[in-house]
mmCIF file with all atom_site columns, C-alpha atoms in Angstrom:
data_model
loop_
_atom_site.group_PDB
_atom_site.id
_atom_site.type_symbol
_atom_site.label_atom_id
_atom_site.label_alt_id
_atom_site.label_comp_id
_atom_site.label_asym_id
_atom_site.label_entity_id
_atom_site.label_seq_id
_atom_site.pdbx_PDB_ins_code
_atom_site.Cartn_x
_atom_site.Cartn_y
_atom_site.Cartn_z
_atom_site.occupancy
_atom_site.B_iso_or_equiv
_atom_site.pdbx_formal_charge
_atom_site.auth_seq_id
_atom_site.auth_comp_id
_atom_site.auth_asym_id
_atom_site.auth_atom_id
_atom_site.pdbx_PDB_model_num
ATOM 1   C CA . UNK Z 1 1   ? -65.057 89.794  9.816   1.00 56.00 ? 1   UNK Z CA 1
ATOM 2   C CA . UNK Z 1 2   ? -66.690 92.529  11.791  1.00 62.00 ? 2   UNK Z CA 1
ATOM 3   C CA . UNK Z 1 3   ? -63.670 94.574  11.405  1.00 64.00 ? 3   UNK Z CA 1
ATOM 4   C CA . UNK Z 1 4   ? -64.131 95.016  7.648   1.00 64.00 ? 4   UNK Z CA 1
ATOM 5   C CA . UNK Z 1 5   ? -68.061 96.276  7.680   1.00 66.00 ? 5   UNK Z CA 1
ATOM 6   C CA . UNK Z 1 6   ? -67.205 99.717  8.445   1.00 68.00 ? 6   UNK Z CA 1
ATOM 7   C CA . UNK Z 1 7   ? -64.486 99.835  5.391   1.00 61.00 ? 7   UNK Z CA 1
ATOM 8   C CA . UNK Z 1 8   ? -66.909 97.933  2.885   1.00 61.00 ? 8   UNK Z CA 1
ATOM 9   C CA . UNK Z 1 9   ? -70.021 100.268 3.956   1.00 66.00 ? 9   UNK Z CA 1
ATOM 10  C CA . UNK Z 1 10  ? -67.915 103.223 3.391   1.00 67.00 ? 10  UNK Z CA 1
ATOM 11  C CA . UNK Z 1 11  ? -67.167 102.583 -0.180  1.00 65.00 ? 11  UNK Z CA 1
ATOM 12  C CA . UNK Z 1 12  ? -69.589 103.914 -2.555  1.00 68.00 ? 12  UNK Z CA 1
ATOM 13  C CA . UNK Z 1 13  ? -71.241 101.420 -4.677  1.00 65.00 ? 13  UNK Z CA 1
ATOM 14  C CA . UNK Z 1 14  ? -70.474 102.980 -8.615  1.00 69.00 ? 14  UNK Z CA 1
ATOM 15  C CA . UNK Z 1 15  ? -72.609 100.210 -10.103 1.00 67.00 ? 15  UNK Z CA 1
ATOM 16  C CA . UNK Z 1 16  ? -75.827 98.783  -9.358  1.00 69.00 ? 16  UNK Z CA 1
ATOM 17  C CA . UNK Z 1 17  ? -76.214 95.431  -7.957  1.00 70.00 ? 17  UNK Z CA 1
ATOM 18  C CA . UNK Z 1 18  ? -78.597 92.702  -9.023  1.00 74.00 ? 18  UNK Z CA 1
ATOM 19  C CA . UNK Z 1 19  ? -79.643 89.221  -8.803  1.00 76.00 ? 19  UNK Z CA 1
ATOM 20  C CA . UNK Z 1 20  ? -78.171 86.786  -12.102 1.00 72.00 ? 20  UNK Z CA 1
ATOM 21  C CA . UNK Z 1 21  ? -81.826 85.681  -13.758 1.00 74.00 ? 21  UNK Z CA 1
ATOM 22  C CA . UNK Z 1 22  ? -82.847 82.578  -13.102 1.00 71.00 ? 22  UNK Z CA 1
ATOM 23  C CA . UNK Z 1 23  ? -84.352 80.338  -15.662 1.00 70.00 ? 23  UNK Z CA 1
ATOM 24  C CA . UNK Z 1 24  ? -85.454 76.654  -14.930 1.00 72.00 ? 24  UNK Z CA 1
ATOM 25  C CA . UNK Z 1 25  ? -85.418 73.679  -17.258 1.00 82.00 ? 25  UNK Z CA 1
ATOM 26  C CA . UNK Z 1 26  ? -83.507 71.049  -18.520 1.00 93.00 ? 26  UNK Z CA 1
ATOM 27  C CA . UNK Z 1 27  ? -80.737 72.014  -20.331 1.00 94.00 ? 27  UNK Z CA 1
ATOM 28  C CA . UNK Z 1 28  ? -76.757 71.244  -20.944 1.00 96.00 ? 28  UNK Z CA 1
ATOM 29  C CA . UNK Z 1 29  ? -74.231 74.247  -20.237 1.00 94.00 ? 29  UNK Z CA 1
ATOM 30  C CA . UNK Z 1 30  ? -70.324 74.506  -21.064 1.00 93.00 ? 30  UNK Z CA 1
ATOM 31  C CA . UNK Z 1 31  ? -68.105 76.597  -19.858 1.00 94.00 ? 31  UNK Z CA 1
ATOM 32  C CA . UNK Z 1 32  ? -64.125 77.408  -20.094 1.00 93.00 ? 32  UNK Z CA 1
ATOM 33  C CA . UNK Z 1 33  ? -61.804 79.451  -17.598 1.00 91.00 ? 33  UNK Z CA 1
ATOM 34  C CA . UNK Z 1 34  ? -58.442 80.357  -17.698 1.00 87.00 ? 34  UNK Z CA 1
ATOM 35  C CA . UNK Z 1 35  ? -56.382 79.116  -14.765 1.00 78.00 ? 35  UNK Z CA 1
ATOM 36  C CA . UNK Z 1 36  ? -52.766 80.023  -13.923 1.00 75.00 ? 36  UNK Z CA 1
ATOM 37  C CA . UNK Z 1 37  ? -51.629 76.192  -15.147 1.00 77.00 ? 37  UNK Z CA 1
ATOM 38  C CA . UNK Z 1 38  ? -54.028 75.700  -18.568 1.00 83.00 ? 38  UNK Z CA 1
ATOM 39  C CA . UNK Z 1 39  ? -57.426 76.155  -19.176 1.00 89.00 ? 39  UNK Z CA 1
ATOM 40  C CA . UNK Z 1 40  ? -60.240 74.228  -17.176 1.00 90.00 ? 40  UNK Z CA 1
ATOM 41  C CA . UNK Z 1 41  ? -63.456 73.497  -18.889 1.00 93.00 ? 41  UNK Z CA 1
ATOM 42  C CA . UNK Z 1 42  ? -66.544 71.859  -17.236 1.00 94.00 ? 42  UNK Z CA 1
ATOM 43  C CA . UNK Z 1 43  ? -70.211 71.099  -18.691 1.00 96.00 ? 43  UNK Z CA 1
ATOM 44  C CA . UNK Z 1 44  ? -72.931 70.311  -16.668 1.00 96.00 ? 44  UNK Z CA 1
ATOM 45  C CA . UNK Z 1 45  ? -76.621 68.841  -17.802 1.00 96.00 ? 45  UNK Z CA 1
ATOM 46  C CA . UNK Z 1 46  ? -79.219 69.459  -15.765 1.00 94.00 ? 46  UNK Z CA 1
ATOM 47  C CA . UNK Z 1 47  ? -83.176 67.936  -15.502 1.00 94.00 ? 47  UNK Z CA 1
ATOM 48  C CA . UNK Z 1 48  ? -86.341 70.144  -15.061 1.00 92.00 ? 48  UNK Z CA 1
ATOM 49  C CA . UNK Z 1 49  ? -86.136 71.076  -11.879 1.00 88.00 ? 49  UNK Z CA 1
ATOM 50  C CA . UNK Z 1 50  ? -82.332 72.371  -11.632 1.00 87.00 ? 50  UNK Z CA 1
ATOM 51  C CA . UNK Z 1 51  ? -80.581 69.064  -10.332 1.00 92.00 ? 51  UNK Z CA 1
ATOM 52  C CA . UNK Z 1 52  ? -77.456 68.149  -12.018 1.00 93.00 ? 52  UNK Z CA 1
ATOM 53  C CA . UNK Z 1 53  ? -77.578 64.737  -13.658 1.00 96.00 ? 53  UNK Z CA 1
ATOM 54  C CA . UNK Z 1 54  ? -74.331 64.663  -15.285 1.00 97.00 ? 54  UNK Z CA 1
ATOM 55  C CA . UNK Z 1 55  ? -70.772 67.044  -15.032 1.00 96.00 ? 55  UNK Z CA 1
ATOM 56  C CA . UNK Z 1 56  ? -67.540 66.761  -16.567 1.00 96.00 ? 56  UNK Z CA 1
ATOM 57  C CA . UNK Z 1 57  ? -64.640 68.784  -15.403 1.00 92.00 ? 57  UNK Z CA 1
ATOM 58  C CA . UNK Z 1 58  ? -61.730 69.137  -17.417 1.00 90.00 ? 58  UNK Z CA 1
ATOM 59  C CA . UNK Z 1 59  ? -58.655 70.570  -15.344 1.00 85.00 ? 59  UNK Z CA 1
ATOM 60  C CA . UNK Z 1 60  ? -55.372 71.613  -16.683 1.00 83.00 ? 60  UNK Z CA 1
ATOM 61  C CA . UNK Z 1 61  ? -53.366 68.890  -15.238 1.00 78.00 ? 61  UNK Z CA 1
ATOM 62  C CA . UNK Z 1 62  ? -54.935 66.344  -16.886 1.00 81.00 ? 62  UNK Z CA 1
ATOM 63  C CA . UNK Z 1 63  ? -54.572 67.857  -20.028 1.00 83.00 ? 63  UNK Z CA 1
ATOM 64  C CA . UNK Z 1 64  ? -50.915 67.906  -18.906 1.00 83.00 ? 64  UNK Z CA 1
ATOM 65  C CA . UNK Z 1 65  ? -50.837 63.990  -18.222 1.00 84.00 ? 65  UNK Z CA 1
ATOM 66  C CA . UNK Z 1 66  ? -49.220 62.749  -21.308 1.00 89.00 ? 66  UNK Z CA 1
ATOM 67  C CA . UNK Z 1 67  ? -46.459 65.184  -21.782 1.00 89.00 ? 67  UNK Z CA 1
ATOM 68  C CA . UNK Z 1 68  ? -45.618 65.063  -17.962 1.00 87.00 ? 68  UNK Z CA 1
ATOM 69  C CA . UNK Z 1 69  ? -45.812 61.026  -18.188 1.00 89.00 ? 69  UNK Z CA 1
ATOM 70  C CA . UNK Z 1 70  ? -43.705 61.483  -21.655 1.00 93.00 ? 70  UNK Z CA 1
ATOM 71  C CA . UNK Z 1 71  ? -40.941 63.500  -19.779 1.00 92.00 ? 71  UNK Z CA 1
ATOM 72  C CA . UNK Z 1 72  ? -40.535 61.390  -16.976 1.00 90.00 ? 72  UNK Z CA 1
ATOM 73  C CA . UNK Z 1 73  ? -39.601 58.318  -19.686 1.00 91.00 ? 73  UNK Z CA 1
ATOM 74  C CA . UNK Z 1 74  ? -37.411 60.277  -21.510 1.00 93.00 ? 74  UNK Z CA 1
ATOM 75  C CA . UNK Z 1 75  ? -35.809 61.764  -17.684 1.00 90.00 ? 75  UNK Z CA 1
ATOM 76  C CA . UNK Z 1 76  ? -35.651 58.494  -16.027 1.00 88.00 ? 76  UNK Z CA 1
ATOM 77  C CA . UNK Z 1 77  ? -32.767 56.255  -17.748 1.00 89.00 ? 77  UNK Z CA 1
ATOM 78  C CA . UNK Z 1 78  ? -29.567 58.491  -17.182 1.00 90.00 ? 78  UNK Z CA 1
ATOM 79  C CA . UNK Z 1 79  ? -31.341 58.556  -13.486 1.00 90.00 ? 79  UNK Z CA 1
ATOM 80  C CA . UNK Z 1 80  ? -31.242 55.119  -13.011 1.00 89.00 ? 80  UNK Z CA 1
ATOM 81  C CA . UNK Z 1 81  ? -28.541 55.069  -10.629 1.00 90.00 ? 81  UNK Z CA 1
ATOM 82  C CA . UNK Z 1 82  ? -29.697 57.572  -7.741  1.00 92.00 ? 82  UNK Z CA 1
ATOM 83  C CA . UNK Z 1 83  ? -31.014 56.403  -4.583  1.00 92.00 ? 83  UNK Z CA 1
ATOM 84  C CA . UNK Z 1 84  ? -34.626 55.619  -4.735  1.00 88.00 ? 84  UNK Z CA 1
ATOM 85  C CA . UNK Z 1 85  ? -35.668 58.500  -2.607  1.00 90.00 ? 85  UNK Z CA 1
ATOM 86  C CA . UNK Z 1 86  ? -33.343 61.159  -4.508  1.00 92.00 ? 86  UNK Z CA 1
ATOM 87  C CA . UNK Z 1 87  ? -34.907 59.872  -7.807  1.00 90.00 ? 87  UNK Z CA 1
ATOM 88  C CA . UNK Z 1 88  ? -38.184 60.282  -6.389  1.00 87.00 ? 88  UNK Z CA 1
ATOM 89  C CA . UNK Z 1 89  ? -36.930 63.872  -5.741  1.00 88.00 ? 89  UNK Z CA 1
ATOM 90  C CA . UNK Z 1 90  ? -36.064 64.839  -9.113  1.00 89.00 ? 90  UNK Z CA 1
ATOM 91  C CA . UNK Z 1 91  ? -38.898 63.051  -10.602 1.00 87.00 ? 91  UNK Z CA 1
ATOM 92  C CA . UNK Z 1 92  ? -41.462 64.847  -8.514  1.00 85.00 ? 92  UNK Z CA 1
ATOM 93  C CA . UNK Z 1 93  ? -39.356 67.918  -9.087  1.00 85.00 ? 93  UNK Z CA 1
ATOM 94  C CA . UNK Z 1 94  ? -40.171 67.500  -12.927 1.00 85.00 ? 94  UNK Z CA 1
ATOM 95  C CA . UNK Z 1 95  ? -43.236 67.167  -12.528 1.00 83.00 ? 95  UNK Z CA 1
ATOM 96  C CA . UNK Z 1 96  ? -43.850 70.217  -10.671 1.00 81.00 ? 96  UNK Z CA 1
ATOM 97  C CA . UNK Z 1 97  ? -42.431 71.810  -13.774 1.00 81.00 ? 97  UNK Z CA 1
ATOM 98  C CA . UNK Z 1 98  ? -45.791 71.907  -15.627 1.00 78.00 ? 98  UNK Z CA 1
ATOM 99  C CA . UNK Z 1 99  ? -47.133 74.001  -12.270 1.00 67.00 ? 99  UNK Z CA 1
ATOM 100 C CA . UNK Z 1 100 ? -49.953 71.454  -11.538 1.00 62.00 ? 100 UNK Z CA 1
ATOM 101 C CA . UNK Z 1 101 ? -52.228 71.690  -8.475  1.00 64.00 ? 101 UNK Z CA 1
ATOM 102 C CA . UNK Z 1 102 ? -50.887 71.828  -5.279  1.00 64.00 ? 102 UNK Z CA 1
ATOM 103 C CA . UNK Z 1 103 ? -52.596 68.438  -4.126  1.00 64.00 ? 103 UNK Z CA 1
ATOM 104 C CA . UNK Z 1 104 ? -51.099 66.503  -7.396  1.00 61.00 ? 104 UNK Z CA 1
ATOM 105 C CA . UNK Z 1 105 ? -47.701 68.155  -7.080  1.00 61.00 ? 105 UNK Z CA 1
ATOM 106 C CA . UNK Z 1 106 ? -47.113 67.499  -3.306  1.00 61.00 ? 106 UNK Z CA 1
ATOM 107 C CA . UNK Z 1 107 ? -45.303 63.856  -3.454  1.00 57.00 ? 107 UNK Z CA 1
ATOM 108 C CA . UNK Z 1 108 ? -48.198 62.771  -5.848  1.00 62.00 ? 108 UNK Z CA 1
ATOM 109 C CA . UNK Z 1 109 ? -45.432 60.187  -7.610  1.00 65.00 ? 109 UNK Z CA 1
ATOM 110 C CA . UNK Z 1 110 ? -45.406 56.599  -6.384  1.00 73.00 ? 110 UNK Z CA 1
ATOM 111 C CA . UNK Z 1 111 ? -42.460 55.053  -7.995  1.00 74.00 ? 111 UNK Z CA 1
ATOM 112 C CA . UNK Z 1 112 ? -41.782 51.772  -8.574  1.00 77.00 ? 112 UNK Z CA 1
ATOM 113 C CA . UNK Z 1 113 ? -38.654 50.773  -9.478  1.00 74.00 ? 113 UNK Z CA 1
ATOM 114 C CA . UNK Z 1 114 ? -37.666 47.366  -10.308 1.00 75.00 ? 114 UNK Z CA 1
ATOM 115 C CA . UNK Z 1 115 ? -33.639 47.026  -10.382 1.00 69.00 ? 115 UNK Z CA 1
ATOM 116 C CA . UNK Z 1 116 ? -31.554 44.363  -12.118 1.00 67.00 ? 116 UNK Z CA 1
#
């Protein structure tokens, strides 16, 4: 990005800069932030000398499971009939309806349909 170093050197800084402290030790640490599609939360527990032992990251989609699952029952039987790729379709389409990641809501549905 050598083009942009003359534009970001010629902006005066209006705030000092520093370094976050630093603190070592064992500990646990939570933490929420708001994302366009819910709210993600993570926690992390680290040992003595900074390495992360455990995490646990909560995204919005998952929170989002049930209801989308819920949807897609309550969607499905007046569907029955379509072809199995235009049900796929709409399906998918519903699900992008809760705005979930772009990796789970690019053809993330795998349906199996068993017809009498």
């Amino acid at each position: 990005m050598p083009a942009t170093k003359p534009c970001v050197s010629s902006v005066p800084m209006r705030c000092p800069t520093s370094q976050p402290s630093r603190r070592s030790g064992a500990g646990t640490g939570y933490g929420c932030t708001e994302a366009l599609r819910g709210i993600l939360y993570h926690r992390y527990r680290l040992d003595d000398s900074g390495v992360i032992l455990d995490a646990k990251i909560v995204p919005p989609t998952s929170q989002n499971q049930k209801s989308i699952e819920d949807d897609l029952w309550r969607y499905m039987p007046e569907r029955l009939n379509l072809p199995h790729a235009a049900l796929t379709w709409q399906c998918e389409q519903a699900i992008r309806n809760y705005d979930p990641c772009i990796s789970c809501a690019t053809h993330s549905l795998k349906l199996k349909l068993d017809r009498l």
